[in-house]
XYZ file of C-alpha atoms in Angstrom:
370
model
C 162.785 285.330 163.804
C 164.587 282.171 164.911
C 162.794 279.219 166.491
C 164.220 280.158 169.886
C 162.801 283.685 169.550
C 159.248 282.793 168.599
C 156.327 282.966 170.986
C 152.940 281.335 171.366
C 151.388 283.593 168.747
C 153.653 282.065 166.098
C 152.411 278.597 167.063
C 148.760 279.228 167.938
C 147.991 282.270 165.828
C 145.670 285.073 166.821
C 144.093 282.950 169.555
C 147.266 283.446 171.579
C 146.267 286.957 172.626
C 142.501 286.752 172.447
C 140.335 287.000 175.551
C 139.469 283.548 176.821
C 136.072 282.255 177.785
C 135.323 281.900 181.515
C 136.801 278.809 183.133
C 133.331 277.400 183.799
C 132.362 277.559 180.105
C 133.227 275.418 177.139
C 134.691 271.952 176.813
C 137.530 271.433 179.345
C 140.265 270.005 177.192
C 143.648 270.079 178.891
C 144.430 273.783 179.466
C 141.612 274.407 176.947
C 144.155 273.630 174.251
C 143.107 272.455 170.785
C 141.655 268.983 170.467
C 143.338 266.965 167.724
C 142.632 263.390 166.636
C 145.529 261.058 167.315
C 145.899 260.174 163.646
C 146.301 263.855 162.697
C 149.058 265.016 165.049
C 151.715 265.052 162.354
C 149.425 266.811 159.905
C 148.634 269.470 162.539
C 152.324 269.847 163.451
C 151.747 268.899 167.107
C 154.841 268.440 169.299
C 153.215 267.052 172.459
C 150.059 264.962 172.639
C 148.066 264.750 175.884
C 146.229 261.454 176.419
C 143.805 260.379 179.125
C 143.908 256.761 180.307
C 140.829 256.458 182.566
C 141.419 252.904 183.824
C 141.111 251.879 187.475
C 140.119 248.221 187.368
C 143.722 247.206 188.069
C 143.782 249.019 191.393
C 143.697 247.022 194.626
C 142.389 249.275 197.378
C 140.391 252.471 196.698
C 139.007 252.821 193.143
C 138.158 256.069 191.412
C 141.176 256.936 189.282
C 139.030 256.381 186.183
C 137.953 259.967 186.847
C 141.552 261.204 187.115
C 141.936 262.469 183.525
C 138.672 264.395 183.750
C 139.636 265.963 187.097
C 143.130 266.961 185.934
C 141.676 268.538 182.802
C 139.163 270.433 184.927
C 141.918 271.654 187.234
C 143.963 272.713 184.219
C 141.400 275.328 183.204
C 142.720 277.435 186.097
C 144.673 279.555 185.425
C 143.946 280.797 181.925
C 144.847 281.594 179.172
C 145.869 278.288 177.576
C 148.572 279.626 175.284
C 150.532 281.610 177.866
C 152.106 279.905 180.866
C 155.180 281.923 181.749
C 156.664 280.461 184.931
C 157.887 283.223 187.231
C 160.374 280.841 188.891
C 161.996 279.331 185.799
C 161.383 282.143 183.307
C 160.097 279.880 180.559
C 156.779 279.508 178.730
C 156.507 276.062 177.074
C 153.940 277.382 174.612
C 156.542 279.654 173.094
C 158.295 276.506 171.930
C 155.823 273.620 171.598
C 152.506 273.025 169.933
C 150.502 270.978 172.441
C 147.143 269.304 171.812
C 144.671 267.194 173.749
C 144.062 263.880 171.970
C 141.209 262.716 174.188
C 141.099 259.400 176.048
C 142.150 255.888 175.172
C 139.267 253.444 174.845
C 138.602 251.698 178.142
C 136.211 248.855 178.903
C 135.550 248.515 182.664
C 134.929 244.799 182.249
C 138.168 244.078 180.392
C 141.247 245.300 182.218
C 143.829 243.707 179.964
C 141.986 244.688 176.807
C 141.818 248.266 178.065
C 145.548 248.258 178.729
C 146.205 247.079 175.182
C 144.011 249.918 173.888
C 146.091 252.359 175.941
C 149.244 250.838 174.480
C 147.924 251.374 170.956
C 146.881 254.961 171.697
C 150.269 255.867 173.175
C 152.024 254.230 170.236
C 149.962 256.265 167.791
C 150.888 259.502 169.577
C 154.541 258.471 169.922
C 154.945 257.968 166.190
C 154.237 261.686 165.737
C 154.797 263.524 169.032
C 155.909 263.250 172.653
C 153.269 261.484 174.769
C 152.065 262.867 178.106
C 149.539 260.539 179.727
C 147.089 261.241 182.547
C 145.925 258.178 184.496
C 144.202 256.137 185.641
C 145.775 253.684 188.057
C 149.476 252.935 187.800
C 148.996 249.786 185.751
C 148.727 252.058 182.711
C 152.451 252.828 182.826
C 153.345 249.414 181.425
C 151.265 249.884 178.253
C 152.361 253.544 178.131
C 156.027 252.582 178.062
C 155.563 249.549 175.832
C 153.600 251.499 173.198
C 156.044 254.418 173.307
C 159.137 252.209 173.068
C 157.831 250.022 170.259
C 156.604 252.992 168.210
C 160.055 254.575 168.354
C 162.147 251.407 168.169
C 163.694 251.937 171.613
C 165.527 248.833 172.753
C 166.923 250.170 176.030
C 165.068 252.737 178.106
C 165.695 254.459 181.421
C 162.983 254.899 184.016
C 162.703 257.498 186.781
C 159.829 256.536 189.041
C 158.264 258.748 191.741
C 156.132 256.603 194.020
C 155.331 255.542 197.558
C 155.587 251.931 196.369
C 158.070 250.032 194.244
C 155.424 248.367 192.003
C 157.893 245.588 191.259
C 155.771 242.701 192.519
C 155.828 239.576 190.383
C 152.064 239.266 190.575
C 151.148 242.654 191.958
C 149.297 242.859 195.241
C 146.534 240.333 194.642
C 147.919 237.808 192.186
C 147.119 239.695 188.972
C 150.291 240.227 186.994
C 148.988 243.377 185.317
C 147.763 245.224 188.394
C 149.106 248.589 189.530
C 151.679 246.985 191.815
C 153.404 244.983 189.069
C 153.919 247.327 186.137
C 157.648 247.973 186.769
C 158.275 244.221 186.785
C 156.385 243.907 183.497
C 158.578 246.602 181.921
C 161.679 244.890 183.308
C 160.528 241.497 182.017
C 160.109 242.982 178.526
C 163.902 243.284 178.426
C 163.805 246.957 177.433
C 164.954 248.230 180.831
C 167.955 247.128 182.847
C 167.852 247.426 186.616
C 170.830 249.772 186.488
C 168.708 252.238 184.465
C 165.895 252.380 187.039
C 165.593 254.729 190.020
C 162.677 254.958 192.434
C 162.178 258.169 194.417
C 160.000 258.438 197.515
C 159.120 254.910 198.739
C 158.052 254.465 202.341
C 155.812 252.323 204.492
C 155.154 248.614 204.399
C 154.795 247.320 200.830
C 156.470 245.614 199.091
C 158.287 243.419 201.565
C 161.993 242.736 202.035
C 162.208 239.882 199.518
C 161.044 242.165 196.703
C 163.548 244.846 197.670
C 166.315 242.234 197.786
C 165.338 241.175 194.251
C 165.440 244.821 193.195
C 168.892 245.213 194.718
C 170.123 242.074 192.947
C 168.785 243.478 189.643
C 170.804 246.681 190.116
C 167.784 248.867 190.859
C 168.206 251.859 193.158
C 165.858 253.802 195.390
C 165.787 256.924 197.529
C 163.248 256.672 200.347
C 161.108 259.597 201.429
C 163.456 259.968 204.418
C 166.405 260.138 202.007
C 164.643 262.878 200.065
C 164.141 264.861 203.266
C 167.759 264.405 204.397
C 169.709 264.784 201.158
C 170.457 267.528 198.673
C 167.722 267.131 196.058
C 170.121 268.027 193.252
C 172.249 264.981 194.132
C 169.240 262.683 193.847
C 168.275 264.240 190.511
C 171.806 263.962 189.123
C 172.046 260.293 190.091
C 168.620 259.378 188.723
C 169.382 261.110 185.421
C 172.828 259.515 185.232
C 171.365 256.049 185.694
C 168.438 256.620 183.327
C 170.622 257.896 180.486
C 173.532 255.463 180.828
C 173.529 253.575 177.513
C 169.801 254.049 176.889
C 167.813 255.251 173.891
C 165.192 257.261 175.792
C 163.824 258.006 179.265
C 160.332 257.780 180.722
C 159.315 259.518 183.954
C 156.342 258.125 185.846
C 154.807 260.082 188.728
C 152.366 258.463 191.143
C 150.685 261.134 193.284
C 150.786 258.831 196.316
C 154.492 259.691 196.546
C 153.232 262.902 198.124
C 152.450 263.549 201.773
C 148.664 262.977 201.742
C 148.061 266.300 203.463
C 149.101 267.852 200.132
C 147.612 265.206 197.818
C 144.762 263.333 199.512
C 143.007 262.439 196.272
C 144.593 259.059 195.689
C 143.812 255.412 196.263
C 146.639 254.476 198.625
C 147.691 257.448 200.772
C 150.644 256.881 203.089
C 151.859 259.438 205.667
C 155.393 260.783 205.455
C 155.665 261.639 201.775
C 157.144 264.399 199.650
C 156.011 268.005 199.821
C 155.064 269.814 196.592
C 158.222 271.938 196.361
C 160.388 268.809 196.536
C 158.377 267.010 193.880
C 158.111 269.953 191.508
C 161.825 270.728 191.827
C 162.951 267.153 191.159
C 160.625 266.609 188.196
C 161.584 269.981 186.743
C 165.322 269.341 187.118
C 165.202 265.773 185.813
C 163.389 266.724 182.618
C 165.774 269.621 181.923
C 168.595 267.088 181.595
C 166.788 264.779 179.169
C 166.312 264.761 175.408
C 162.741 265.976 174.724
C 162.781 264.045 171.457
C 163.299 260.764 173.354
C 161.081 261.232 176.362
C 157.685 260.378 177.779
C 155.777 261.172 180.950
C 152.749 260.012 182.855
C 151.071 261.131 186.061
C 148.798 258.577 187.688
C 146.595 257.604 190.634
C 144.645 260.872 190.909
C 141.356 259.787 192.461
C 139.140 262.879 192.753
C 136.489 261.262 194.966
C 138.967 261.466 197.855
C 140.280 264.901 196.985
C 139.540 268.134 198.792
C 139.052 271.768 197.778
C 136.792 273.089 195.076
C 135.157 269.754 194.309
C 131.702 271.298 193.995
C 132.565 273.703 191.175
C 134.144 271.100 188.884
C 137.456 272.902 188.624
C 139.440 270.186 190.339
C 140.813 269.599 193.816
C 144.288 270.107 195.222
C 145.570 266.715 194.015
C 144.384 267.163 190.431
C 145.784 270.688 190.611
C 149.177 269.266 191.554
C 149.033 266.816 188.633
C 148.205 269.652 186.271
C 151.105 271.720 187.617
C 153.524 268.822 187.145
C 152.545 268.466 183.485
C 153.125 272.171 182.831
C 156.474 271.960 184.642
C 157.425 268.999 182.449
C 156.541 270.974 179.325
C 158.578 273.951 180.532
C 161.656 271.856 181.246
C 161.291 270.126 177.880
C 161.314 273.574 176.256
C 164.515 274.506 178.075
C 166.145 271.213 177.127
C 165.132 271.651 173.484
C 166.936 275.001 173.473
C 169.991 273.702 175.319
C 169.288 275.964 178.289
C 169.549 275.328 182.019
C 167.228 278.215 182.854
C 164.936 280.698 181.204
C 164.679 284.407 181.763
C 162.697 284.988 184.966
C 161.649 288.527 185.775
C 163.474 289.549 188.950
C 163.459 292.701 191.122
C 165.943 295.465 190.393
C 167.313 295.222 193.916
C 169.068 291.956 194.899
C 167.137 289.700 197.246
C 167.835 290.018 200.948
C 168.621 293.116 203.008
C 171.391 295.133 201.324
C 174.364 295.951 203.625
C 173.685 299.684 203.577
C 170.138 299.087 204.911
C 171.201 297.098 207.949
C 170.439 298.745 211.282
C 173.182 299.423 213.889
C 171.658 296.659 215.985
C 172.735 294.165 213.318
C 176.443 295.063 213.757
């Protein structure tokens, strides 16, 4: 059996087909996947390491994203089983290709924001030396240490960044004068010299921050953005193609960062800075899915941030996550699926489709349709 023909049973053993415990039982690791210490990923032959970064002391308005990793993990226990996630739309199951493990959370001290960020950087670096990192935030300040740890561990000197967000996060000193807050992380990455403006694309900004001077600076640096109105008006595949083109032009690797406040808050209310007029789930899922398919899974990283479950709705009393944490969970699985396609050099999987073509066949049309 070739690598492309294997399935989850080859990776996860007999557990792949065993009955799973009820979703309300057991320890809710991500998708109830195996828990592996970060220093043992290579030994355990893990391809993708999930990391929680429960930091929210760099946020500026509504706190609570410290509970984001826990909420996304809880949401991920539905649906089960953990080792089978065949996507009916794309026809791919990432667990037929990758061994994925939950590596727990980075060490966070609520009284030491910068120290916590450095701990996150170290944790991501440790994962990145052995596997592809997927990080669950936490406020968006974690993306700077995520990217810095990932890049340094792999020796990346030039990276591309595709950024889904309501806000540019390119402020010199963030929103309140703290250079490491969640509104300044892109500028910190840029200042590191590992990302050129021409390799950065922002998708989904809207509203009133940052102001015109910051956007002029972004324009002068060669950065590009597609507002939420642009997303609604344009062909999504054109936006994806341009973002991928820019991110991969002369770079060593690409990071995708997804802030859930890019979404219309009716679909993702559980976040610290909701802003009306955002993306709908189908737009977001499609663009993330299509971007990742075009990238090298061996030179890639992803984070999803700003899930704040205290403001979420739906199912909050049964500890299985709300609709925002459910969206974050779905995005991670979509990322894994597109990575699996990219690793096999495929544009699509093998979805199960009806025998009869979609739509009304000509012979079934009524005379009134003539």
